[in-house]
Structure formats: C-alpha cells, structure tokens
Amino acid sequence: MASCASEMKNTRGMSEQVASFMRIEQVTRRFEMRPGAFESLLHRLGVGAGPQFVTAVDNVSLNIARGSIFGLVGESGCGKSTLGRIAARLLPATSGRVIFDDIPLDDGSLTPAALLRLQMVFQNPMASLNPRQRVMDIITEGAIYHGVIARRQRTDFAVSLLAEVGLSADAAFRLPHQFSGGQRQRIGIARALSVSPDFLICDEPVAALDVSIQAQIINLLLDLSRNRNLTMLFISHDLGVVRHLCDRVAVMYLGQIVEQAPAADLFANPRHPYTKALLEQAPSIKAGRRAYRPIEGEIPSPFAPPKGCRFHPRCPVAVERCGRDAPPQTGDEKHLARCWLLNDGSR
Amino acid sequence: MTSAAIGDVVLEVDNLSTVFELKAGVARPVNGVNFQLRRGEILGVVGESGSGKSVTGLSILGLIDPPGRIESGAIRLNGLDLTKIDESEMRRHRGRSVSMIFQDPMTTLNPVLTIGRQFFDVLRAHRNVGREEAMTIAEGALERVGIPAPRLRLSSYPHELSGGMRQRVCIAIALACGPDVIIADEPTTALDVTIQSQILNLVQTLVRQNDAALVWITHDLSVVAGLCDRVAVMYAGRIVEIGSVKEVLDRPRHPYTIGLINSIPGDAPPGGRLSQIPGGPPSPFRLPPGCAFAPRCAKAATICETNPPSLGGPEYSVRCHFPA
Ligand SMILES: Nc1ncnc2c1ncn2[C@@H]1O[C@H](COP(=O)(O)OP(=O)(O)OP(=O)(O)O)[C@@H](O)[C@H]1O
Ligand SMILES: Nc1ncnc2c1ncn2[C@@H]1O[C@H](COP(=O)(O)OP(=O)(O)OP(=O)(O)O)[C@@H](O)[C@H]1O
Ligand SMILES: [Mg+2]
Ligand SMILES: [Mg+2]
C-alpha cells in the first residue's frame, strides 16, 4: 500500500513540469474598510480610525500542476481564504490574473459548464449552505441542472455521495441547521464533489472533523486525486494533514508567499526562517502538557506591514538589510524562498 | 496547574438526555450524559462528529429550541438545577454565570454591527461601563487573543475578518464578562498552533485566576493533551470514557478511544491511507440497543447488546464490557 502510494507521488511529481492546470499570476487583492456611524463617533473620541487599507494578497504567483494537491499554509489572517476565493472566481483580484486550463478566469468566454469544473469547499459551512434547502436538494441540484445525473437518479446519487463523506441516508431529508458542525462541513464537501469538478479549492475542509472522520475524508480526497485526477488547492493550518496529503506546499506570510517546495522537501529542509518557526510548532499528543513557544514578537498589523522583508521584526536571524529591502524569490523552480540570507549564502 | 488548585463542584450534569422530535422520528443526540466539573478545572470533550458534544453544551445553556427538548436529567450550576428554571431567569445566568463560545462564530456575531459595537453591547448588558471604557477593555481583550492592530479592528465588520480572527473575537467576548463556567465549542479549529497556544495559555490563566471552570470541546487530541486536566470521550450521545488526560490518552481502555488515537496522521507514510475506524456512527434516530459502538467494535460479543455498565469511580470511568 505504502510503496504504491509513493509511486503515485512520483508520477505526479514528474507531470509537474509538463502541465500547469492553474496559474496564479501576480495576483494582488486590496480591501478598503470604511468606518460606519458608530466608528466615526469613536474616531472623534480618539478611539476608532478613518478608512483603512489591507493588502490581503500581495503579488502572489503559483503554478498548480494537473492532478496534484497543492497545500497553502500560514498564520491566521495571512490571506489564504482571500487567495482561495480569487482562485475560485468568487472574488475579483485588484490586479493580476488567474489562468485555469489555459483560459484566463476573467475571460467572458468561460461557459457555465467550464466554471462548474472549479468548486470550492468553504471555511464556514453554515454560511455557505442555504438554510431552507434540504440536503437532498443541496447536493443534487447542481448535478441535475448541469446534466451530470438525471432527475430520477437523484436519490441513489445523494445516498452514495452522503456515504462517501460518512453521512447516513436519512441526512438527505433534513435541513442544514439540524446537523452538527462536522456534518455540515461534510455536506459542503459532498456538494462540491457532486458536480465532478476537475479542480477543488478546499478551505480548511477538515478543521471541524474528529481524527477518524478526518482520516475518511483525507482518504476520499486521495482516492479522487488518483482515480479521477482531481487537482486541489488545499488550505489548512494543520501541518500534519498537509504533510500527509499534499504534493507541493506554499507558505504564506502577511499576503506574500515566502517559500514553496515539494512537500517532502519543505518539511525536511525548510529554508525560510518563518517556515522553520512554523514547523517547530507542530503539536502532538505525545508532547503532552507543554508550553508552546510562540514565534517571538508582535504579529504585525496588516494595515501597515513592515518595510523590507515582512517577517524581519520577528525573525531571529534578521540582518540590517532585511529591514530595508524586500528580498526577491530565489532558488530553483522546485524550491523557492524569499529571504536575503539564502541569497548571499549557499544557493 | 496542580490538582490542589481544583476546588468545589461548580457544574454537575446528571443523566442528561436531549431529544429532537422530528417528523422523520425521534433523534437522541444526548442519551444519558454524566459529568462533574470543579472550579479551576479544564475538562476536554472529544468524540466523533455528531456524537452530541454541541447539543450537550447547548442543553446546559438552555438553548435547545423545539422540536428539541431536554427529556430527562439535571444540570446543576452552583447547586441550582437549570432545567427547572424559566427562560427569563436563564437569561440572567447566561453570559454572566455560564457562557458559551459557539462552534460557528456567526452564531455569536451580528453581521451588521462592528466588532467594537458588539463588545460594547455585551459589556453593558453585564457591567456598568461607558463607551470609552468599553472600547479600552475591548482593545485589550482583542490584543490578548493575538489580533494585530486591535484598535483598528474595533471598526471592522465580521465579514472583514478572517475565519480565525472571527473565532478569536468570540473568545474575547466570552471571556470579557468573567463567567463561572465557560463552554468552548471547538473554538480554535481555524487557528494555527502558535496562536492556538497563545489562546490556550490565556484561557488556562484566566480559568485559574478567576476560579472558573472550562469545558473545551475539541476534536484535536493534541490540544487536549496540552490544555486539559481531564478528558471525556463521547460516542453516540454518551460519555464512554472519562478521566485524567494522562490516564485516558496514555492508557485508553475503551475501544473507541483507542481507534480515535490510532487515526491521528503522523506515523502513516505521506500519501498513504490513514487508519480509520471501520463503519460509521449510528444515526441518532436509530441507536442500537446496548453499546452503540458494538457494530464497529472488533471485541463485540452478544453481551454488548446490553448497555455496558460504567466501570470505575468518580475520577475515572469507562463504559465497556471488555475494556482494555
Ligand atoms: N471583505 C473584506 N473586507 C476587508 N478586509 C478583508 C475582507 N476579507 C478579508 N479581509 C482581510 O484580509 C486579510 C486576510 O484575510 P483571509 O480571510 O484571507 O485570511 P486567512 O489566511 O484565510 O486567515 P484564517 O486562517 O484566519 O482563515 C485579513 O486581514 C482580513 O481582515
Ligand atoms: N436541531 C437539530 N435537529 C435534529 N437533529 C439535530 C439537531 N442538532 C443536532 N442534531 C443531531 O444531533 C447529533 C449530535 O449533534 P451535535 O451537534 O451535538 O454533534 P457534535 O458532537 O457537536 O459534532 P461535531 O463534532 O460534528 O460538531 C447529530 O447527529 C446531529 O445531526
Ligand atoms: Mg481563512
Ligand atoms: Mg459540534
């Protein structure tokens, strides 16, 4: 079993250079926050603030190979969901573009059927499910509408889809609020899979699941990626899951990609000081009661990110230059990192 | 930190059963839950998705709406049985004596009000504070849960925050009123370890300082290992094993607990299939007679069709005919 798995990994690794299924090219997304009435009052009291800007995603470029599972990790608030929503075409980029299977996503020529190939599993399942729709309708409507199945097949289809995500058949006749958090998350996964997408963007898809169901979902995603060549952008803060599932991983910090590499390489030889700090934190039940040592220093404000390298105020090895100039991305195609110290050093 | 700091019983859940009477039948998501919580104590609750963790929490807060109801049992908070009081009295206790951090942050957060405004409303409901003081308290509370630029965030709307930020805002709001018992329902699922550890430290300190007690519902056993004093393992509406964290995680005795610990990724080779407990949990509409885990259990025998007794004492107990 295990050796077969690593063979699969190898063939997928090789196809990496050949076909890039999704190309994210220099994508930037800025948000403006305007103060409301209560805030204007606070502002006058000297508390709140005027309009503010956040660059949630800052000039990000990624290539996702067909059939691969691409992991995206990074601190809360670093821009992972924003990037995921742009890739899913749910949010426009301020600049840059996303090319999906050789077609730019903002191209008007994309047909609804083509867009169906791109599905997203949301971080917050409750907000993404229609509260008045029965699960049966939630998970079969798209498939019927787009002719994936005929209407008379819907019950069988729903039951088998529910079984795949570990839910019993009686779930089909209930409403979203009548489920537990983890069950709702799996309804979101079933809905996304119902239209047989080629590309799946998963935003923390197993965060609310206990380890046993999590294992079932991860096994399901691995099967789909092997048997149906499903490509995935997999956002997660769980490094154990990412290491297990992903072929390639990008590490994001304050809107930028600071490192990306094949998963095995990244976990064995992290290059960027932030990646190193992140990996040191990985928890385990064996560690028992322990004091985690948070990464030193304040998390910088996204409203006023640090100059130079964004990580430098918290970086244990920063030199003077790091506070002055932004480091370029260096390394070879396979393993890229954005750090001055790597630049001068070995590679 | 030491067990010497753990005080009197503050919450006692006694044989609690909660049902939902739907057209399709009667669901029994909570089916005889027992546990005690002492001041200064942190109890972790783990268990399969759908095992009744959230419904137990909602029952304690008196938040089960028809067609659901508490069918039997008692919930004693400082000796007062919450199942016997009416909604207006319950409302006085909610937030002040017992508060809940919900699994879905949007249950707590109002989408059309800013974070600052929501803090203000909550603080004013329980404490006599002015606007400026409330904002200072709120800013400090957001800072302690690791939200950068907390002052500016007071003017943000919930949709302008990331998933993990929303969770932290809810934690900060729940902690702000200093309740006796906090029920935290998967409050850190969207957070990475660094921030999670910062919050765990904060919560630990607060619980001990205020002599409060905490129920921490999670599926993350490493969080349980790092945060909790005791742990309860739920399966199909019942606690199947409960005891000190060390006892339960190092020497699990219930077959379900053992399966759960074996499913953690980490030892499996990357890309390989993970160990999963075979089969699925029973539907709460059709619980099997006797031990609900029996249909998935390698050790099951005929006797498992009868309800297993609870073995052990108040400190540790397991419900199984054949514990390891
Ligand atoms: N609609 C919006 N309006 C204003 N700011 C936004 C909006 N959406 C996101 N942001 C901001 O963009 C930044 C990145 O948010 P995002 O949700 O992408 O983070 P994330 O990496 O997914 O975090 P988490 O792990 O906590 O979910 C945050 O500072 C957030 O406040
Ligand atoms: N309002 C409701 N009506 C009917 N059934 C419900 C309702 N709320 C919950 N349930 C059912 O009760 C069972 C227990 O749900 P609960 O939310 O307590 O699970 P949980 O242990 O918190 O799971 P998770 O880890 O997935 O959040 C589930 O099978 C769920 O489908
Ligand atoms: Mg997110
Ligand atoms: Mg729950």
CSV table of C-alpha atoms in Angstrom, one decimal, chain A:
chain,number,residue,atom,x,y,z
A,1,MET,CA,0.0,0.0,0.0
A,2,ALA,CA,2.6,2.5,1.1
A,3,SER,CA,5.0,1.7,-1.8
A,4,CYS,CA,2.2,2.1,-4.3
A,5,ALA,CA,1.4,5.4,-2.7
A,6,SER,CA,4.9,6.7,-3.1
A,7,GLU,CA,5.0,5.6,-6.8
A,8,MET,CA,1.8,7.6,-7.4
A,9,LYS,CA,3.6,10.5,-5.8
A,10,ASN,CA,6.5,10.1,-8.2
A,11,THR,CA,4.5,10.1,-11.4
A,12,ARG,CA,2.6,13.1,-10.2
A,13,GLY,CA,5.8,14.8,-9.4
A,14,MET,CA,7.0,14.3,-13.0
A,15,SER,CA,3.9,15.7,-14.6
A,16,GLU,CA,4.5,18.9,-12.6
A,17,GLN,CA,6.7,20.4,-15.3
A,18,VAL,CA,4.5,19.2,-18.1
A,19,ALA,CA,1.1,20.6,-17.4
A,20,SER,CA,0.2,23.5,-15.1
A,21,PHE,CA,-3.6,23.4,-14.6
A,22,MET,CA,-3.9,26.6,-12.7
A,23,ARG,CA,-1.6,29.5,-13.0
A,24,ILE,CA,-2.0,32.4,-10.5
A,25,GLU,CA,0.0,35.3,-11.9
A,26,GLN,CA,1.0,38.2,-9.8
A,27,VAL,CA,-2.4,38.4,-8.0
A,28,THR,CA,-3.0,41.3,-5.6
A,29,ARG,CA,-6.1,42.0,-3.6
A,30,ARG,CA,-6.7,45.1,-1.6
A,31,PHE,CA,-9.6,45.7,0.7
A,32,GLU,CA,-10.8,49.1,1.9
A,33,MET,CA,-12.6,49.4,5.3
A,34,ARG,CA,-14.8,52.4,5.7
A,35,PRO,CA,-15.8,53.5,9.1
A,36,GLY,CA,-19.6,53.4,9.9
A,37,ALA,CA,-21.5,55.9,12.0
A,38,PHE,CA,-20.6,54.4,15.4
A,39,GLU,CA,-16.9,54.4,14.3
A,40,SER,CA,-17.0,57.9,13.2
A,41,LEU,CA,-18.1,58.7,16.7
A,42,LEU,CA,-15.4,56.6,18.1
A,43,HIS,CA,-13.0,58.3,15.8
A,44,ARG,CA,-14.0,61.7,17.3
A,45,LEU,CA,-13.5,60.2,20.7
A,46,GLY,CA,-10.0,59.3,19.6
A,47,VAL,CA,-10.6,55.6,19.6
A,48,GLY,CA,-11.6,54.1,16.2
A,49,ALA,CA,-10.0,55.1,12.9
A,50,GLY,CA,-10.6,56.5,9.4
A,51,PRO,CA,-10.6,54.4,6.2
A,52,GLN,CA,-8.0,51.7,6.2
A,53,PHE,CA,-6.5,49.5,3.6
A,54,VAL,CA,-5.4,45.9,3.8
A,55,THR,CA,-3.4,44.2,1.1
A,56,ALA,CA,-4.7,40.7,1.8
A,57,VAL,CA,-2.9,39.1,-1.1
A,58,ASP,CA,0.3,40.8,-2.4
A,59,ASN,CA,1.7,39.9,-5.8
A,60,VAL,CA,1.3,36.1,-5.5
A,61,SER,CA,2.2,33.8,-8.3
A,62,LEU,CA,1.7,30.0,-8.1
A,63,ASN,CA,1.6,27.1,-10.6
A,64,ILE,CA,-0.6,24.2,-9.7
A,65,ALA,CA,0.1,21.0,-11.7
A,66,ARG,CA,-2.8,18.9,-13.0
A,67,GLY,CA,-3.7,16.1,-10.7
A,68,SER,CA,-1.6,17.5,-7.8
A,69,ILE,CA,-2.6,18.5,-4.4
A,70,PHE,CA,-1.2,22.0,-3.6
A,71,GLY,CA,-1.1,23.0,0.1
A,72,LEU,CA,-1.3,26.5,1.3
A,73,VAL,CA,-0.4,27.2,4.9
A,74,GLY,CA,0.3,30.3,7.1
A,75,GLU,CA,-0.8,32.2,10.1
A,76,SER,CA,-4.4,33.2,10.6
A,77,GLY,CA,-5.2,36.3,8.7
A,78,CYS,CA,-2.3,36.0,6.2
A,79,GLY,CA,-4.6,35.9,3.2
A,80,LYS,CA,-5.2,32.2,2.5
A,81,SER,CA,-9.0,32.4,2.1
A,82,THR,CA,-8.8,35.5,0.1
A,83,LEU,CA,-6.4,33.8,-2.4
A,84,GLY,CA,-8.7,30.7,-2.4
A,85,ARG,CA,-11.7,32.8,-3.2
A,86,ILE,CA,-9.9,34.6,-6.1
A,87,ALA,CA,-8.8,31.2,-7.5
A,88,ALA,CA,-12.5,30.0,-7.2
A,89,ARG,CA,-13.5,33.2,-9.1
A,90,LEU,CA,-15.7,34.3,-6.2
A,91,LEU,CA,-13.7,37.4,-5.6
A,92,PRO,CA,-12.1,39.6,-8.3
A,93,ALA,CA,-8.4,40.4,-7.9
A,94,THR,CA,-7.3,44.0,-7.7
A,95,SER,CA,-4.6,43.2,-10.2
A,96,GLY,CA,-3.0,40.1,-11.7
A,97,ARG,CA,-4.8,37.1,-13.2
A,98,VAL,CA,-5.7,33.5,-12.8
A,99,ILE,CA,-5.4,31.1,-15.7
A,100,PHE,CA,-7.4,27.9,-15.5
A,101,ASP,CA,-6.6,25.2,-18.0
A,102,ASP,CA,-5.2,27.8,-20.4
A,103,ILE,CA,-8.1,30.2,-20.1
A,104,PRO,CA,-7.9,33.4,-18.1
A,105,LEU,CA,-10.7,33.3,-15.4
A,106,ASP,CA,-11.9,36.8,-16.1
A,107,ASP,CA,-12.4,35.9,-19.7
A,108,GLY,CA,-16.0,36.2,-20.7
A,109,SER,CA,-15.8,33.2,-22.9
A,110,LEU,CA,-15.9,30.8,-19.9
A,111,THR,CA,-19.2,28.9,-20.1
A,112,PRO,CA,-21.2,27.9,-17.0
A,113,ALA,CA,-20.2,24.3,-17.7
A,114,ALA,CA,-16.5,25.3,-17.7
A,115,LEU,CA,-16.9,27.1,-14.4
A,116,LEU,CA,-18.6,24.1,-12.9
A,117,ARG,CA,-15.2,22.3,-13.1
A,118,LEU,CA,-14.0,24.6,-10.4
A,119,GLN,CA,-15.6,24.1,-7.0
A,120,MET,CA,-14.9,25.4,-3.5
A,121,VAL,CA,-15.4,23.9,0.0
A,122,PHE,CA,-15.8,26.8,2.3
A,123,GLN,CA,-14.2,27.5,5.7
A,124,ASN,CA,-17.5,28.4,7.2
A,125,PRO,CA,-20.0,25.7,6.1
A,126,MET,CA,-23.1,27.2,7.7
A,127,ALA,CA,-22.8,30.5,5.8
A,128,SER,CA,-22.4,28.6,2.5
A,129,LEU,CA,-25.4,26.3,2.8
A,130,ASN,CA,-28.9,27.6,2.1
A,131,PRO,CA,-30.7,27.2,5.4
A,132,ARG,CA,-34.1,26.5,3.7
A,133,GLN,CA,-32.9,23.8,1.4
A,134,ARG,CA,-32.9,20.1,2.3
A,135,VAL,CA,-29.6,18.3,2.0
A,136,MET,CA,-31.0,16.3,-0.9
A,137,ASP,CA,-31.5,19.4,-2.9
A,138,ILE,CA,-28.2,21.0,-1.8
A,139,ILE,CA,-26.2,18.1,-3.0
A,140,THR,CA,-28.1,17.1,-6.2
A,141,GLU,CA,-29.4,20.4,-7.6
A,142,GLY,CA,-26.1,21.4,-9.4
A,143,ALA,CA,-25.6,17.9,-10.8
A,144,ILE,CA,-29.2,17.7,-12.2
A,145,TYR,CA,-29.1,21.3,-13.6
A,146,HIS,CA,-25.9,20.6,-15.4
A,147,GLY,CA,-26.9,17.2,-16.6
A,148,VAL,CA,-24.3,15.2,-14.6
A,149,ILE,CA,-27.2,13.0,-13.5
A,150,ALA,CA,-30.9,12.6,-14.5
A,151,ARG,CA,-33.5,13.7,-12.0
A,152,ARG,CA,-34.7,10.1,-11.4
A,153,GLN,CA,-31.2,9.1,-10.3
A,154,ARG,CA,-31.1,11.7,-7.6
A,155,THR,CA,-32.0,9.6,-4.6
A,156,ASP,CA,-29.4,6.9,-5.3
A,157,PHE,CA,-26.9,9.6,-6.2
A,158,ALA,CA,-27.5,11.5,-2.9
A,159,VAL,CA,-27.3,8.4,-0.8
A,160,SER,CA,-24.0,7.3,-2.3
A,161,LEU,CA,-22.5,10.8,-2.1
A,162,LEU,CA,-23.5,11.0,1.6
A,163,ALA,CA,-22.0,7.6,2.3
A,164,GLU,CA,-18.7,8.8,0.7
A,165,VAL,CA,-18.5,11.6,3.3
A,166,GLY,CA,-19.6,9.4,6.1
A,167,LEU,CA,-23.3,10.5,6.5
A,168,SER,CA,-26.3,8.2,6.6
A,169,ALA,CA,-29.1,8.3,4.1
A,170,ASP,CA,-31.6,9.9,6.5
A,171,ALA,CA,-29.4,13.1,6.3
A,172,ALA,CA,-30.9,13.8,2.8
A,173,PHE,CA,-34.2,14.9,4.3
A,174,ARG,CA,-33.0,17.3,6.9
A,175,LEU,CA,-32.1,21.0,6.9
A,176,PRO,CA,-28.6,22.3,7.4
A,177,HIS,CA,-29.2,23.6,11.0
A,178,GLN,CA,-30.2,20.1,12.1
A,179,PHE,CA,-26.7,18.9,11.7
A,180,SER,CA,-23.5,19.1,13.8
A,181,GLY,CA,-20.6,21.3,12.8
A,182,GLY,CA,-18.6,18.5,11.3
A,183,GLN,CA,-21.6,17.0,9.5
A,184,ARG,CA,-22.3,20.4,7.9
A,185,GLN,CA,-18.7,20.6,6.8
A,186,ARG,CA,-19.1,17.3,5.0
A,187,ILE,CA,-22.3,18.4,3.4
A,188,GLY,CA,-20.2,21.2,1.9
A,189,ILE,CA,-17.7,18.7,0.6
A,190,ALA,CA,-20.5,16.5,-0.9
A,191,ARG,CA,-22.0,19.5,-2.7
A,192,ALA,CA,-18.6,20.4,-4.2
A,193,LEU,CA,-18.0,16.9,-5.3
A,194,SER,CA,-21.5,16.4,-6.7
A,195,VAL,CA,-20.7,18.1,-10.0
A,196,SER,CA,-17.5,16.0,-10.6
A,197,PRO,CA,-15.2,19.0,-10.6
A,198,ASP,CA,-11.6,18.9,-12.0
A,199,PHE,CA,-10.4,21.4,-9.6
A,200,LEU,CA,-11.3,21.7,-6.0
A,201,ILE,CA,-10.4,24.6,-3.6
A,202,CYS,CA,-10.7,23.4,-0.1
A,203,ASP,CA,-10.6,26.0,2.7
A,204,GLU,CA,-9.9,24.2,6.0
A,205,PRO,CA,-12.1,21.3,4.9
A,206,VAL,CA,-11.2,19.0,7.8
A,207,ALA,CA,-10.8,21.6,10.5
A,208,ALA,CA,-14.1,20.7,12.3
A,209,LEU,CA,-13.7,17.0,12.0
A,210,ASP,CA,-12.5,14.5,14.5
A,211,VAL,CA,-9.5,12.4,13.6
A,212,SER,CA,-11.4,9.3,12.5
A,213,ILE,CA,-13.7,11.1,10.1
A,214,GLN,CA,-10.8,13.4,9.1
A,215,ALA,CA,-9.0,10.2,8.0
A,216,GLN,CA,-12.0,9.1,6.0
A,217,ILE,CA,-12.2,12.5,4.2
A,218,ILE,CA,-8.5,12.6,3.5
A,219,ASN,CA,-8.6,9.0,2.2
A,220,LEU,CA,-11.5,10.1,-0.1
A,221,LEU,CA,-9.6,13.1,-1.4
A,222,LEU,CA,-6.5,11.0,-2.0
A,223,ASP,CA,-8.6,8.5,-4.0
A,224,LEU,CA,-10.2,11.2,-6.0
A,225,SER,CA,-6.9,12.8,-6.9
A,226,ARG,CA,-5.5,9.4,-8.0
A,227,ASN,CA,-8.6,7.9,-9.7
A,228,ARG,CA,-10.2,11.0,-11.1
A,229,ASN,CA,-7.1,13.1,-11.5
A,230,LEU,CA,-8.8,15.8,-9.3
A,231,THR,CA,-6.5,18.8,-8.8
A,232,MET,CA,-6.7,20.6,-5.4
A,233,LEU,CA,-5.7,23.8,-3.7
A,234,PHE,CA,-5.8,22.7,-0.1
A,235,ILE,CA,-5.8,25.4,2.6
A,236,SER,CA,-5.1,24.2,6.1
A,237,HIS,CA,-3.4,25.2,9.3
A,238,ASP,CA,-2.9,21.5,10.2
A,239,LEU,CA,0.7,20.7,9.2
A,240,GLY,CA,0.3,17.0,9.8
A,241,VAL,CA,-2.6,16.8,7.3
A,242,VAL,CA,-0.7,19.0,4.8
A,243,ARG,CA,2.4,16.9,5.0
A,244,HIS,CA,0.4,13.8,4.6
A,245,LEU,CA,-1.8,14.9,1.7
A,246,CYS,CA,0.0,17.5,-0.4
A,247,ASP,CA,2.5,17.2,-3.2
A,248,ARG,CA,3.6,20.7,-3.1
A,249,VAL,CA,3.2,23.4,-0.4
A,250,ALA,CA,3.4,27.2,-0.3
A,251,VAL,CA,3.9,29.1,2.9
A,252,MET,CA,2.2,32.5,3.1
A,253,TYR,CA,3.1,35.3,5.5
A,254,LEU,CA,1.2,38.6,5.6
A,255,GLY,CA,-0.1,38.4,2.0
A,256,GLN,CA,3.1,37.0,0.4
A,257,ILE,CA,4.4,33.6,-0.5
A,258,VAL,CA,7.7,33.3,1.4
A,259,GLU,CA,8.5,29.7,0.4
A,260,GLN,CA,7.2,26.9,-1.8
A,261,ALA,CA,8.6,23.5,-2.4
A,262,PRO,CA,7.6,19.8,-2.8
A,263,ALA,CA,6.0,18.8,0.5
A,264,ALA,CA,8.7,16.3,1.4
A,265,ASP,CA,11.4,18.8,0.7
A,266,LEU,CA,9.7,21.6,2.6
A,267,PHE,CA,9.2,19.6,5.7
A,268,ALA,CA,12.7,18.1,5.6
A,269,ASN,CA,14.6,21.2,4.6
A,270,PRO,CA,12.7,24.4,5.3
A,271,ARG,CA,14.7,27.4,4.1
A,272,HIS,CA,12.8,30.5,5.3
A,273,PRO,CA,13.0,31.4,9.0
A,274,TYR,CA,9.2,31.7,9.2
A,275,THR,CA,8.7,28.2,7.8
A,276,LYS,CA,11.3,26.9,10.2
A,277,ALA,CA,9.5,28.6,13.1
A,278,LEU,CA,6.1,27.3,11.9
A,279,LEU,CA,7.3,23.7,11.6
A,280,GLU,CA,8.8,23.8,15.1
A,281,GLN,CA,5.3,24.5,16.5
A,282,ALA,CA,3.7,21.3,15.2
A,283,PRO,CA,1.8,19.8,18.1
A,284,SER,CA,1.4,16.2,19.0
A,285,ILE,CA,-0.4,14.2,21.7
A,286,LYS,CA,2.9,12.8,22.8
A,287,ALA,CA,4.3,16.2,23.6
A,288,GLY,CA,1.7,16.3,26.4
A,289,ARG,CA,1.3,19.4,28.5
A,290,ARG,CA,3.8,21.7,27.1
A,291,ALA,CA,4.3,25.4,26.8
A,292,TYR,CA,4.4,26.2,23.1
A,293,ARG,CA,6.9,28.9,22.4
A,294,PRO,CA,5.0,31.3,20.1
A,295,ILE,CA,7.1,33.0,17.4
A,296,GLU,CA,8.7,35.9,19.1
A,297,GLY,CA,7.5,39.5,18.5
A,298,GLU,CA,4.2,41.1,17.7
A,299,ILE,CA,2.2,39.9,14.7
A,300,PRO,CA,2.5,43.0,12.5
A,301,SER,CA,-0.6,45.0,11.6
A,302,PRO,CA,-1.8,44.1,8.1
A,303,PHE,CA,-2.8,47.8,7.8
A,304,ALA,CA,0.8,48.9,8.0
A,305,PRO,CA,3.0,45.9,7.0
A,306,PRO,CA,6.7,46.2,7.9
A,307,LYS,CA,9.1,47.5,5.2
A,308,GLY,CA,11.7,45.2,3.7
A,309,CYS,CA,11.1,41.6,4.5
A,310,ARG,CA,7.7,41.4,6.2
A,311,PHE,CA,9.0,38.8,8.6
A,312,HIS,CA,12.1,40.8,9.7
A,313,PRO,CA,10.7,42.2,13.0
A,314,ARG,CA,10.1,38.7,14.3
A,315,CYS,CA,13.0,37.0,12.6
A,316,PRO,CA,15.7,35.5,14.8
A,317,VAL,CA,18.4,35.8,12.1
A,318,ALA,CA,17.5,39.2,10.5
A,319,VAL,CA,20.3,41.5,9.4
A,320,GLU,CA,20.2,45.2,8.7
A,321,ARG,CA,19.3,44.8,5.0
A,322,CYS,CA,16.2,42.8,5.9
A,323,GLY,CA,14.5,45.9,7.3
A,324,ARG,CA,15.4,47.9,4.3
A,325,ASP,CA,14.8,46.0,1.1
A,326,ALA,CA,12.2,43.3,0.2
A,327,PRO,CA,14.0,40.1,-0.6
A,328,PRO,CA,13.4,38.6,-4.1
A,329,GLN,CA,12.3,35.0,-4.5
A,330,THR,CA,15.3,32.8,-5.1
A,331,GLY,CA,16.2,29.1,-5.5
A,332,ASP,CA,15.3,26.7,-8.4
A,333,GLU,CA,11.9,26.1,-9.9
A,334,LYS,CA,11.2,23.4,-7.4
A,335,HIS,CA,12.1,25.1,-4.1
A,336,LEU,CA,11.7,28.8,-3.9
A,337,ALA,CA,12.1,31.1,-0.9
A,338,ARG,CA,12.1,34.8,-0.2
A,339,CYS,CA,15.0,35.6,2.2
A,340,TRP,CA,18.1,37.7,1.9
A,341,LEU,CA,20.2,35.2,3.9
A,342,LEU,CA,19.6,32.5,1.3
A,343,ASN,CA,20.6,34.9,-1.4
A,344,ASP,CA,24.1,35.5,-0.1
A,345,GLY,CA,24.6,32.0,1.2
A,346,SER,CA,24.7,28.6,-0.4
A,347,ARG,CA,22.1,28.7,-3.1
